[in-house]
Amino acid sequence: MGIVAGLESAAEYTRIVVCDADSGAVVKQGYAEHPAERDDPQSWLMSLGSAAGSGQFADVEAIGVAAQQQGLIPLDSAGNPVRAALLGNDRRMQPAAADLVDALGGRHAWAEAVGAVPEAGHPVSKLRWLARSEPQTAARVAEVLQPHDWLVWQLLARPPRRTTDRGEASGTGYWSAAQGAYRPDLVELALGHQVALPEVLAPAEPAGRTPEGLLISAGTGETMAAALGLGLGMGDAVMSLGASGSVCAVHHEPLTDPSGTITSYADATGLHMPAVRTVNATRVLRGAAELLGTDVKGISELAQRSTPGAYGLVLLPYLEGEQTPQLPHTAGSLHGLRRESMKPEHLARAAVEGMLCGLADALDVLRGRGVQVRRLFLLGPAAELPAVQETAPVLFGTRVVVPRPADYTAIGAARQAAWTVRGGAQPPHWPAAECEVFEPGEGLAAGQAVRQQYVTVRDEIHPEAFGD
């Protein structure tokens, strides 16, 4: 084989990496920001053209496309957008999501139907919002695509066949990872009428060829592509530390969770990626930083001056309410205040431990369903903080891996393209991501004591948090 390209169309930019198809070595790159509004699909195409403007696709055999997830591009019968794309976790959609939950009979019904309970980010919630808020526009919708679907379709010169992959489809709220099939009735429940939906391709199945003969792979969403780029396998989990947090793991089967705490995503290889989200992650560190007149790095430095357990301080980090556990209307709280603990370093330590213990709750939900976690990949800027790297392994009780910065989403898309060219049951073996590895070591007992201290306070203040 020769070279393949991976294309990442994120919320604000397009990134291209060109890799040797056998070794995975990056040989060329391209980058451009979206020049117009981020919800204008034409802007994604323009930045793609700019990113590829220096011949990045010359001599490439195949392209894989990864893009921002859970966007909705509603098209009319001629294939033209009826409005700007609806993207991301748009809070306008929250009432629509709640409306849909009730319309089908509750969270349990949705979890059984598609392995997910509607949230503001799901395309199914966006369809409901469209039907309620812009009924005349909604009436014109004849088909729907997500951003990666739309870009693949454009690269293929808009053929009659529209495609997606199982990873992307599993985030819609109207495709079941367990059944491997759409639920068109849920689309109709949301929008009021049926629409055409893209064909779901198998992991290594090509979407088609461009008019010039360039092979285009199935593509996938950003999370699934990043998993390919990192080389995740069974026993691996990923914890993302954004303002909010998430934990997902590679698993052999979909998980149906009647409470809706677990979202049953599919991955881009034929396996599954059950995920649990938290509302609060690095926003906890930022809030503590504002209180103490420093920044997030300052919080890390202060925390390292304290000791495990923060002199008895326990921060329940529910600053914006919480999703895991389901406490949407609660607030954060600080416990164990004594004269000797009322120091900046102890509060900083409590913030770090509280944030990570909240994420440990999410990890425990997966472990409680039989998901094995031998390595935990920690992603996001907060993963670089020394206090986080020191504390995470002992609280989670497992090896923690922090990858070196790299374009993992685009690399994963390129790896999928190489797989499509080569064929076979598994993606090509490329070198594992360069990582720093942190073991629990001798601090495990102290870390587990901190974790137990947190759980005791959590259950005392919120006994219903993880009750039956």
Short mmCIF file of C-alpha atoms in Angstrom, two decimals:
data_model
loop_
_atom_site.label_atom_id
_atom_site.label_comp_id
_atom_site.label_asym_id
_atom_site.label_seq_id
_atom_site.Cartn_x
_atom_site.Cartn_y
_atom_site.Cartn_z
CA MET A 1 0.00 0.00 0.00
CA GLY A 2 0.97 3.63 -0.35
CA ILE A 3 -0.43 6.55 1.61
CA VAL A 4 -3.86 7.33 3.05
CA ALA A 5 -5.41 10.48 4.50
CA GLY A 6 -7.49 11.19 7.56
CA LEU A 7 -9.73 14.24 7.66
CA GLU A 8 -11.03 15.70 10.92
CA SER A 9 -13.79 18.27 10.60
CA ALA A 10 -14.13 19.65 14.12
CA ALA A 11 -16.41 22.42 15.37
CA GLU A 12 -14.04 25.21 14.31
CA TYR A 13 -11.45 23.74 11.92
CA THR A 14 -10.46 21.05 9.45
CA ARG A 15 -7.31 19.02 10.01
CA ILE A 16 -5.75 16.59 7.54
CA VAL A 17 -3.04 14.03 8.21
CA VAL A 18 -1.53 11.85 5.51
CA CYS A 19 -0.03 8.60 6.74
CA ASP A 20 2.00 5.74 5.37
CA ALA A 21 -0.63 3.02 5.11
CA ASP A 22 1.70 0.29 6.41
CA SER A 23 3.54 2.02 9.26
CA GLY A 24 1.09 4.78 10.22
CA ALA A 25 3.87 7.37 10.04
CA VAL A 26 2.55 10.89 9.36
CA VAL A 27 4.07 12.21 6.14
CA LYS A 28 2.00 15.35 5.46
CA GLN A 29 -0.45 17.57 7.29
CA GLY A 30 -2.91 20.37 6.59
CA TYR A 31 -5.02 22.69 8.70
CA ALA A 32 -7.55 25.47 8.17
CA GLU A 33 -10.22 27.14 10.28
CA HIS A 34 -13.81 27.31 9.09
CA PRO A 35 -14.07 30.70 7.36
CA ALA A 36 -17.77 31.33 7.97
CA GLU A 37 -20.38 30.44 10.58
CA ARG A 38 -19.67 27.12 12.25
CA ASP A 39 -23.23 25.90 11.52
CA ASP A 40 -22.84 26.49 7.77
CA PRO A 41 -21.88 23.19 6.06
CA GLN A 42 -20.40 25.09 3.14
CA SER A 43 -17.89 26.56 5.57
CA TRP A 44 -16.68 23.03 6.37
CA LEU A 45 -16.10 22.42 2.67
CA MET A 46 -14.23 25.69 2.25
CA SER A 47 -11.88 24.92 5.13
CA LEU A 48 -11.38 21.42 3.72
CA GLY A 49 -10.31 22.98 0.45
CA SER A 50 -7.91 25.29 2.25
CA ALA A 51 -6.46 22.51 4.40
CA ALA A 52 -5.83 20.40 1.29
CA GLY A 53 -4.64 23.34 -0.81
CA SER A 54 -0.95 22.41 -0.77
CA GLY A 55 -1.43 19.03 -2.40
CA GLN A 56 -2.15 17.03 0.74
CA PHE A 57 -4.27 14.55 -1.22
CA ALA A 58 -1.73 14.02 -4.03
CA ASP A 59 -1.02 10.29 -4.51
CA VAL A 60 -3.39 9.34 -1.68
CA GLU A 61 -5.22 6.04 -2.16
CA ALA A 62 -8.07 6.58 0.28
CA ILE A 63 -9.54 9.13 2.67
CA GLY A 64 -11.26 8.58 5.99
CA VAL A 65 -13.55 11.28 7.36
CA ALA A 66 -14.23 12.01 11.02
CA ALA A 67 -16.34 14.94 12.16
CA GLN A 68 -18.03 16.56 15.13
CA GLN A 69 -20.72 14.29 16.48
CA GLN A 70 -24.45 14.58 16.96
CA GLY A 71 -24.95 17.43 14.53
CA LEU A 72 -28.06 17.45 12.38
CA ILE A 73 -28.22 18.59 8.77
CA PRO A 74 -31.86 18.52 7.62
CA LEU A 75 -32.22 18.28 3.83
CA ASP A 76 -35.13 18.76 1.47
CA SER A 77 -36.11 16.37 -1.30
CA ALA A 78 -33.44 17.86 -3.59
CA GLY A 79 -30.67 17.29 -1.03
CA ASN A 80 -30.33 20.94 -0.03
CA PRO A 81 -30.23 22.07 3.62
CA VAL A 82 -33.53 23.56 4.76
CA ARG A 83 -31.72 25.58 7.44
CA ALA A 84 -28.35 25.91 9.13
CA ALA A 85 -27.04 22.79 10.83
CA LEU A 86 -28.02 22.13 14.44
CA LEU A 87 -24.83 21.29 16.29
CA GLY A 88 -23.48 20.11 19.62
CA ASN A 89 -25.10 20.13 23.02
CA ASP A 90 -27.51 22.97 22.20
CA ARG A 91 -29.38 23.84 25.39
CA ARG A 92 -32.37 25.02 23.41
CA MET A 93 -33.07 21.33 22.84
CA GLN A 94 -33.42 20.40 26.53
CA PRO A 95 -37.22 20.82 26.68
CA ALA A 96 -37.54 18.85 23.44
CA ALA A 97 -35.45 16.01 24.89
CA ALA A 98 -37.58 15.90 28.03
CA ASP A 99 -40.72 15.97 25.89
CA LEU A 100 -39.49 12.96 23.93
CA VAL A 101 -38.67 11.01 27.09
CA ASP A 102 -42.27 11.41 28.23
CA ALA A 103 -43.71 10.73 24.76
CA LEU A 104 -42.23 7.22 24.63
CA GLY A 105 -43.06 6.36 28.22
CA GLY A 106 -39.97 7.30 30.20
CA ARG A 107 -36.24 6.69 30.43
CA HIS A 108 -36.57 2.92 30.63
CA ALA A 109 -38.48 2.78 27.35
CA TRP A 110 -35.79 4.77 25.54
CA ALA A 111 -32.96 2.74 27.03
CA GLU A 112 -34.64 -0.45 25.84
CA ALA A 113 -35.35 1.01 22.40
CA VAL A 114 -31.98 2.50 21.42
CA GLY A 115 -29.65 2.22 24.41
CA ALA A 116 -29.81 5.95 25.13
CA VAL A 117 -32.14 8.45 26.75
CA PRO A 118 -32.63 11.66 24.72
CA GLU A 119 -30.47 14.60 25.73
CA ALA A 120 -30.04 18.03 24.18
CA GLY A 121 -27.17 16.81 21.99
CA HIS A 122 -29.00 13.94 20.31
CA PRO A 123 -30.21 14.48 16.74
CA VAL A 124 -33.57 12.99 17.73
CA SER A 125 -34.01 15.88 20.19
CA LYS A 126 -33.03 18.36 17.50
CA LEU A 127 -35.73 16.92 15.25
CA ARG A 128 -38.30 17.38 18.01
CA TRP A 129 -37.15 20.97 18.55
CA LEU A 130 -37.38 21.64 14.83
CA ALA A 131 -40.92 20.28 14.68
CA ARG A 132 -42.02 22.42 17.63
CA SER A 133 -40.06 25.62 16.94
CA GLU A 134 -39.93 25.78 13.13
CA PRO A 135 -42.85 23.67 11.89
CA GLN A 136 -42.82 25.06 8.36
CA THR A 137 -39.14 24.25 8.01
CA ALA A 138 -39.65 20.83 9.61
CA ALA A 139 -42.34 20.00 7.06
CA ARG A 140 -39.76 20.36 4.26
CA VAL A 141 -37.31 17.87 5.75
CA ALA A 142 -37.01 14.79 3.54
CA GLU A 143 -33.76 13.31 4.87
CA VAL A 144 -31.22 13.92 7.62
CA LEU A 145 -27.47 13.55 7.79
CA GLN A 146 -24.78 14.20 10.38
CA PRO A 147 -21.64 16.22 9.59
CA HIS A 148 -19.41 13.29 8.68
CA ASP A 149 -22.19 11.76 6.56
CA TRP A 150 -22.63 15.04 4.70
CA LEU A 151 -18.90 15.51 4.04
CA VAL A 152 -18.54 11.97 2.68
CA TRP A 153 -21.52 12.59 0.42
CA GLN A 154 -19.95 15.80 -0.88
CA LEU A 155 -16.58 14.13 -1.53
CA LEU A 156 -18.42 11.47 -3.54
CA ALA A 157 -20.13 14.19 -5.63
CA ARG A 158 -23.57 13.77 -4.02
CA PRO A 159 -24.52 10.28 -5.26
CA PRO A 160 -28.04 8.89 -4.73
CA ARG A 161 -26.71 6.64 -1.96
CA ARG A 162 -26.14 8.31 1.43
CA THR A 163 -24.09 6.48 4.06
CA THR A 164 -22.95 6.60 7.67
CA ASP A 165 -21.27 4.19 10.06
CA ARG A 166 -22.45 2.40 13.18
CA GLY A 167 -20.43 4.63 15.50
CA GLU A 168 -22.05 7.79 14.20
CA ALA A 169 -25.50 6.20 13.95
CA SER A 170 -25.38 5.10 17.59
CA GLY A 171 -25.38 8.72 18.73
CA THR A 172 -28.57 9.73 16.93
CA GLY A 173 -31.20 8.48 19.38
CA TYR A 174 -32.95 6.58 16.59
CA TRP A 175 -30.49 3.72 15.87
CA SER A 176 -30.00 0.80 18.23
CA ALA A 177 -26.48 -0.55 18.75
CA ALA A 178 -28.00 -3.72 20.23
CA GLN A 179 -30.23 -4.38 17.23
CA GLY A 180 -27.97 -2.83 14.61
CA ALA A 181 -30.98 -1.12 13.10
CA TYR A 182 -32.83 2.18 12.85
CA ARG A 183 -36.04 2.94 14.69
CA PRO A 184 -37.87 5.03 12.08
CA ASP A 185 -40.86 5.25 14.42
CA LEU A 186 -38.75 7.38 16.76
CA VAL A 187 -37.88 9.74 13.92
CA GLU A 188 -41.59 10.10 13.22
CA LEU A 189 -42.31 10.56 16.93
CA ALA A 190 -39.81 13.44 16.97
CA LEU A 191 -40.43 15.13 13.63
CA GLY A 192 -43.99 14.15 12.81
CA HIS A 193 -43.18 12.31 9.58
CA GLN A 194 -40.73 9.82 8.11
CA VAL A 195 -37.49 10.86 6.43
CA ALA A 196 -34.75 9.07 4.51
CA LEU A 197 -31.86 7.90 6.68
CA PRO A 198 -28.32 7.06 5.54
CA GLU A 199 -27.27 3.45 5.03
CA VAL A 200 -25.15 2.16 7.91
CA LEU A 201 -21.92 0.67 6.60
CA ALA A 202 -19.80 -2.05 8.16
CA PRO A 203 -16.50 -0.87 9.71
CA ALA A 204 -14.20 -1.57 6.73
CA GLU A 205 -16.86 -1.10 4.04
CA PRO A 206 -16.16 1.73 1.59
CA ALA A 207 -18.65 4.53 1.09
CA GLY A 208 -17.61 4.77 -2.57
CA ARG A 209 -15.13 6.42 -4.91
CA THR A 210 -14.81 10.02 -5.93
CA PRO A 211 -15.20 10.92 -9.61
CA GLU A 212 -11.38 10.79 -9.76
CA GLY A 213 -11.35 7.25 -8.37
CA LEU A 214 -10.23 8.02 -4.81
CA LEU A 215 -11.60 5.54 -2.27
CA ILE A 216 -13.63 7.02 0.61
CA SER A 217 -14.05 4.86 3.71
CA ALA A 218 -17.16 4.73 5.88
CA GLY A 219 -15.94 7.50 8.18
CA THR A 220 -17.11 7.93 11.75
CA GLY A 221 -17.55 10.38 14.63
CA GLU A 222 -14.71 12.14 16.44
CA THR A 223 -14.76 9.92 19.53
CA MET A 224 -14.72 6.69 17.55
CA ALA A 225 -11.95 7.95 15.27
CA ALA A 226 -9.85 9.04 18.26
CA ALA A 227 -10.23 5.53 19.70
CA LEU A 228 -8.85 4.13 16.43
CA GLY A 229 -6.03 6.65 16.49
CA LEU A 230 -5.10 5.77 20.06
CA GLY A 231 -5.21 2.06 19.31
CA LEU A 232 -7.77 1.22 22.00
CA GLY A 233 -8.79 -2.38 22.55
CA MET A 234 -10.59 -4.56 25.05
CA GLY A 235 -9.69 -3.56 28.60
CA ASP A 236 -9.14 0.08 27.66
CA ALA A 237 -11.24 3.02 28.80
CA VAL A 238 -11.02 6.73 28.07
CA MET A 239 -11.81 9.50 30.52
CA SER A 240 -12.25 12.96 28.99
CA LEU A 241 -11.71 15.96 31.22
CA GLY A 242 -13.52 18.86 29.65
CA ALA A 243 -15.71 21.33 31.52
CA SER A 244 -17.91 18.26 31.84
CA GLY A 245 -16.55 14.74 31.88
CA SER A 246 -17.12 11.37 30.28
CA VAL A 247 -15.89 7.82 30.59
CA CYS A 248 -16.22 5.30 27.79
CA ALA A 249 -14.74 1.85 27.40
CA VAL A 250 -14.25 -0.75 24.69
CA HIS A 251 -16.67 -3.60 25.37
CA HIS A 252 -17.75 -6.74 23.55
CA GLU A 253 -21.47 -6.09 23.73
CA PRO A 254 -23.95 -3.21 24.04
CA LEU A 255 -25.22 -2.40 27.52
CA THR A 256 -28.85 -1.57 28.14
CA ASP A 257 -29.27 0.57 31.23
CA PRO A 258 -32.87 1.15 32.38
CA SER A 259 -31.87 4.36 34.19
CA GLY A 260 -30.26 5.79 31.07
CA THR A 261 -27.01 6.50 32.92
CA ILE A 262 -25.09 4.42 30.37
CA THR A 263 -25.32 5.42 26.72
CA SER A 264 -24.74 2.46 24.44
CA TYR A 265 -22.51 3.70 21.62
CA ALA A 266 -20.97 1.52 18.94
CA ASP A 267 -17.35 1.97 17.94
CA ALA A 268 -15.76 2.01 14.48
CA THR A 269 -14.42 -1.56 14.62
CA GLY A 270 -17.50 -3.69 15.29
CA LEU A 271 -17.28 -3.51 19.09
CA HIS A 272 -19.10 -1.22 21.50
CA MET A 273 -18.28 1.86 23.57
CA PRO A 274 -20.65 2.23 26.52
CA ALA A 275 -20.29 5.74 27.93
CA VAL A 276 -21.19 7.55 31.13
CA ARG A 277 -21.15 11.34 31.41
CA THR A 278 -20.75 13.75 34.28
CA VAL A 279 -21.79 17.39 34.21
CA ASN A 280 -18.83 18.50 36.32
CA ALA A 281 -15.14 18.00 35.57
CA THR A 282 -12.60 20.80 35.03
CA ARG A 283 -15.23 23.42 35.83
CA VAL A 284 -14.65 22.29 39.43
CA LEU A 285 -10.95 23.21 39.18
CA ARG A 286 -11.77 26.50 37.48
CA GLY A 287 -14.27 27.40 40.17
CA ALA A 288 -11.75 26.64 42.88
CA ALA A 289 -9.13 28.66 41.02
CA GLU A 290 -11.41 31.71 40.90
CA LEU A 291 -12.14 31.35 44.61
CA LEU A 292 -8.46 31.14 45.48
CA GLY A 293 -7.29 33.83 43.05
CA THR A 294 -5.19 31.57 40.85
CA ASP A 295 -5.54 29.44 37.72
CA VAL A 296 -5.91 25.71 37.11
CA LYS A 297 -2.13 25.17 37.15
CA GLY A 298 -2.05 27.05 40.45
CA ILE A 299 -4.69 24.69 41.85
CA SER A 300 -2.45 21.74 40.93
CA GLU A 301 0.54 23.33 42.64
CA LEU A 302 -1.45 24.11 45.76
CA ALA A 303 -2.96 20.60 45.89
CA GLN A 304 0.50 19.05 45.90
CA ARG A 305 1.31 20.97 49.07
CA SER A 306 -1.54 19.18 50.83
CA THR A 307 -1.83 15.46 51.55
CA PRO A 308 -4.27 12.73 50.40
CA GLY A 309 -7.64 13.38 51.98
CA ALA A 310 -7.11 17.16 52.14
CA TYR A 311 -7.09 17.19 55.96
CA GLY A 312 -10.61 15.75 55.97
CA LEU A 313 -12.13 18.11 53.39
CA VAL A 314 -14.55 16.48 50.95
CA LEU A 315 -15.94 18.41 48.02
CA LEU A 316 -19.05 17.01 46.36
CA PRO A 317 -18.48 18.55 42.92
CA TYR A 318 -22.07 19.03 41.77
CA LEU A 319 -21.63 22.69 40.85
CA GLU A 320 -24.04 22.54 37.90
CA GLY A 321 -26.22 19.75 39.21
CA GLU A 322 -25.17 16.29 38.10
CA GLN A 323 -26.05 13.58 35.62
CA THR A 324 -24.09 10.74 37.25
CA PRO A 325 -25.54 10.33 39.83
CA GLN A 326 -28.85 11.78 38.65
CA LEU A 327 -29.03 14.89 40.80
CA PRO A 328 -29.96 17.57 38.25
CA HIS A 329 -31.16 20.16 40.76
CA THR A 330 -28.59 19.79 43.52
CA ALA A 331 -25.52 21.95 44.20
CA GLY A 332 -21.95 21.30 45.20
CA SER A 333 -21.01 21.20 48.87
CA LEU A 334 -17.87 21.23 51.01
CA HIS A 335 -17.66 19.00 54.09
CA GLY A 336 -15.24 18.39 56.96
CA LEU A 337 -14.25 21.99 57.61
CA ARG A 338 -12.04 22.42 60.64
CA ARG A 339 -9.75 25.25 61.62
CA GLU A 340 -6.66 23.34 60.53
CA SER A 341 -8.18 22.40 57.16
CA MET A 342 -9.18 25.95 56.18
CA LYS A 343 -6.12 26.60 54.04
CA PRO A 344 -5.84 27.17 50.28
CA GLU A 345 -3.79 24.03 49.68
CA HIS A 346 -6.37 21.79 51.34
CA LEU A 347 -9.25 23.34 49.41
CA ALA A 348 -7.28 22.90 46.20
CA ARG A 349 -6.64 19.26 47.06
CA ALA A 350 -10.33 18.73 47.85
CA ALA A 351 -11.22 20.19 44.44
CA VAL A 352 -8.88 17.81 42.62
CA GLU A 353 -10.02 14.81 44.64
CA GLY A 354 -13.70 15.78 44.37
CA MET A 355 -13.52 16.14 40.60
CA LEU A 356 -11.79 12.78 40.21
CA CYS A 357 -14.08 11.02 42.70
CA GLY A 358 -17.07 12.27 40.73
CA LEU A 359 -15.54 10.73 37.62
CA ALA A 360 -14.76 7.56 39.60
CA ASP A 361 -18.50 7.27 40.18
CA ALA A 362 -18.97 7.22 36.41
CA LEU A 363 -16.21 4.63 36.01
CA ASP A 364 -17.79 2.47 38.70
CA VAL A 365 -21.09 2.44 36.80
CA LEU A 366 -19.32 0.71 33.90
CA ARG A 367 -17.35 -1.61 36.15
CA GLY A 368 -20.59 -2.56 37.88
CA ARG A 369 -21.88 -3.85 34.56
CA GLY A 370 -18.90 -6.10 33.97
CA VAL A 371 -16.74 -3.74 31.92
CA GLN A 372 -13.07 -4.60 32.49
CA VAL A 373 -10.73 -1.61 32.77
CA ARG A 374 -7.01 -2.43 32.77
CA ARG A 375 -5.81 0.87 31.28
CA LEU A 376 -7.48 4.24 31.64
CA PHE A 377 -6.55 6.87 29.06
CA LEU A 378 -6.85 10.38 30.48
CA LEU A 379 -7.56 13.12 27.91
CA GLY A 380 -7.92 16.88 28.04
CA PRO A 381 -5.72 19.74 29.29
CA ALA A 382 -6.37 18.82 32.94
CA ALA A 383 -4.75 15.44 32.29
CA GLU A 384 -1.42 17.27 32.09
CA LEU A 385 -1.69 18.61 35.66
CA PRO A 386 0.77 16.94 38.06
CA ALA A 387 -1.81 16.79 40.87
CA VAL A 388 -4.24 14.95 38.57
CA GLN A 389 -1.58 12.53 37.34
CA GLU A 390 -0.55 11.83 40.93
CA THR A 391 -4.07 11.35 42.26
CA ALA A 392 -5.93 9.61 39.43
CA PRO A 393 -4.22 6.17 39.55
CA VAL A 394 -4.74 5.71 43.29
CA LEU A 395 -8.38 6.87 43.22
CA PHE A 396 -9.30 4.79 40.15
CA GLY A 397 -7.23 1.81 41.24
CA THR A 398 -5.78 1.18 37.81
CA ARG A 399 -3.01 2.17 35.44
CA VAL A 400 -3.54 5.66 34.04
CA VAL A 401 -2.18 6.56 30.62
CA VAL A 402 -1.76 10.14 29.39
CA PRO A 403 -1.10 10.23 25.62
CA ARG A 404 1.36 12.69 24.15
CA PRO A 405 -0.42 15.44 22.18
CA ALA A 406 -1.17 14.27 18.64
CA ASP A 407 -3.93 14.44 16.04
CA TYR A 408 -5.54 11.18 17.14
CA THR A 409 -8.92 11.80 15.52
CA ALA A 410 -7.41 12.45 12.08
CA ILE A 411 -4.95 9.57 12.54
CA GLY A 412 -7.84 7.27 13.40
CA ALA A 413 -9.69 8.36 10.26
CA ALA A 414 -6.55 7.61 8.22
CA ARG A 415 -6.24 4.19 9.87
CA GLN A 416 -9.82 3.42 8.88
CA ALA A 417 -8.98 4.42 5.30
CA ALA A 418 -5.99 2.04 5.31
CA TRP A 419 -8.23 -0.71 6.67
CA THR A 420 -10.73 -0.15 3.87
CA VAL A 421 -7.97 -0.43 1.26
CA ARG A 422 -6.42 -3.53 2.82
CA GLY A 423 -9.57 -5.30 4.01
CA GLY A 424 -9.52 -7.95 6.70
CA ALA A 425 -11.24 -8.50 10.01
CA GLN A 426 -9.16 -5.98 11.98
CA PRO A 427 -7.71 -2.54 11.29
CA PRO A 428 -4.02 -2.44 10.34
CA HIS A 429 -1.56 -2.58 13.20
CA TRP A 430 0.00 0.84 13.65
CA PRO A 431 2.37 1.79 16.49
CA ALA A 432 0.66 2.58 19.77
CA ALA A 433 0.36 6.21 20.82
CA GLU A 434 3.28 7.59 22.81
CA CYS A 435 2.12 7.91 26.41
CA GLU A 436 3.16 8.62 29.96
CA VAL A 437 2.09 5.81 32.25
CA PHE A 438 1.18 6.26 35.92
CA GLU A 439 0.74 3.24 38.21
CA PRO A 440 -1.18 3.20 41.52
CA GLY A 441 1.93 1.98 43.33
CA GLU A 442 2.37 2.38 47.05
CA GLY A 443 -0.21 5.16 47.27
CA LEU A 444 -3.11 2.83 46.41
CA ALA A 445 -4.22 2.26 50.02
CA ALA A 446 -4.28 6.00 50.76
CA GLY A 447 -6.13 6.66 47.51
CA GLN A 448 -8.79 4.08 48.29
CA ALA A 449 -9.23 5.62 51.74
CA VAL A 450 -9.85 9.01 50.07
CA ARG A 451 -12.35 7.36 47.75
CA GLN A 452 -14.18 5.74 50.64
CA GLN A 453 -14.26 9.03 52.54
CA TYR A 454 -15.90 10.65 49.50
CA VAL A 455 -18.45 7.84 49.09
CA THR A 456 -19.39 8.02 52.77
CA VAL A 457 -20.09 11.75 52.56
CA ARG A 458 -21.90 11.41 49.22
CA ASP A 459 -24.21 8.70 50.52
CA GLU A 460 -24.90 10.59 53.74
CA ILE A 461 -25.84 13.82 51.93
CA HIS A 462 -27.51 12.18 48.91
CA PRO A 463 -28.68 8.71 50.00
CA GLU A 464 -30.75 8.44 46.84
CA ALA A 465 -27.75 9.07 44.56
CA PHE A 466 -27.09 5.46 43.62
CA GLY A 467 -30.05 3.88 45.38
CA ASP A 468 -32.09 1.10 43.83
#
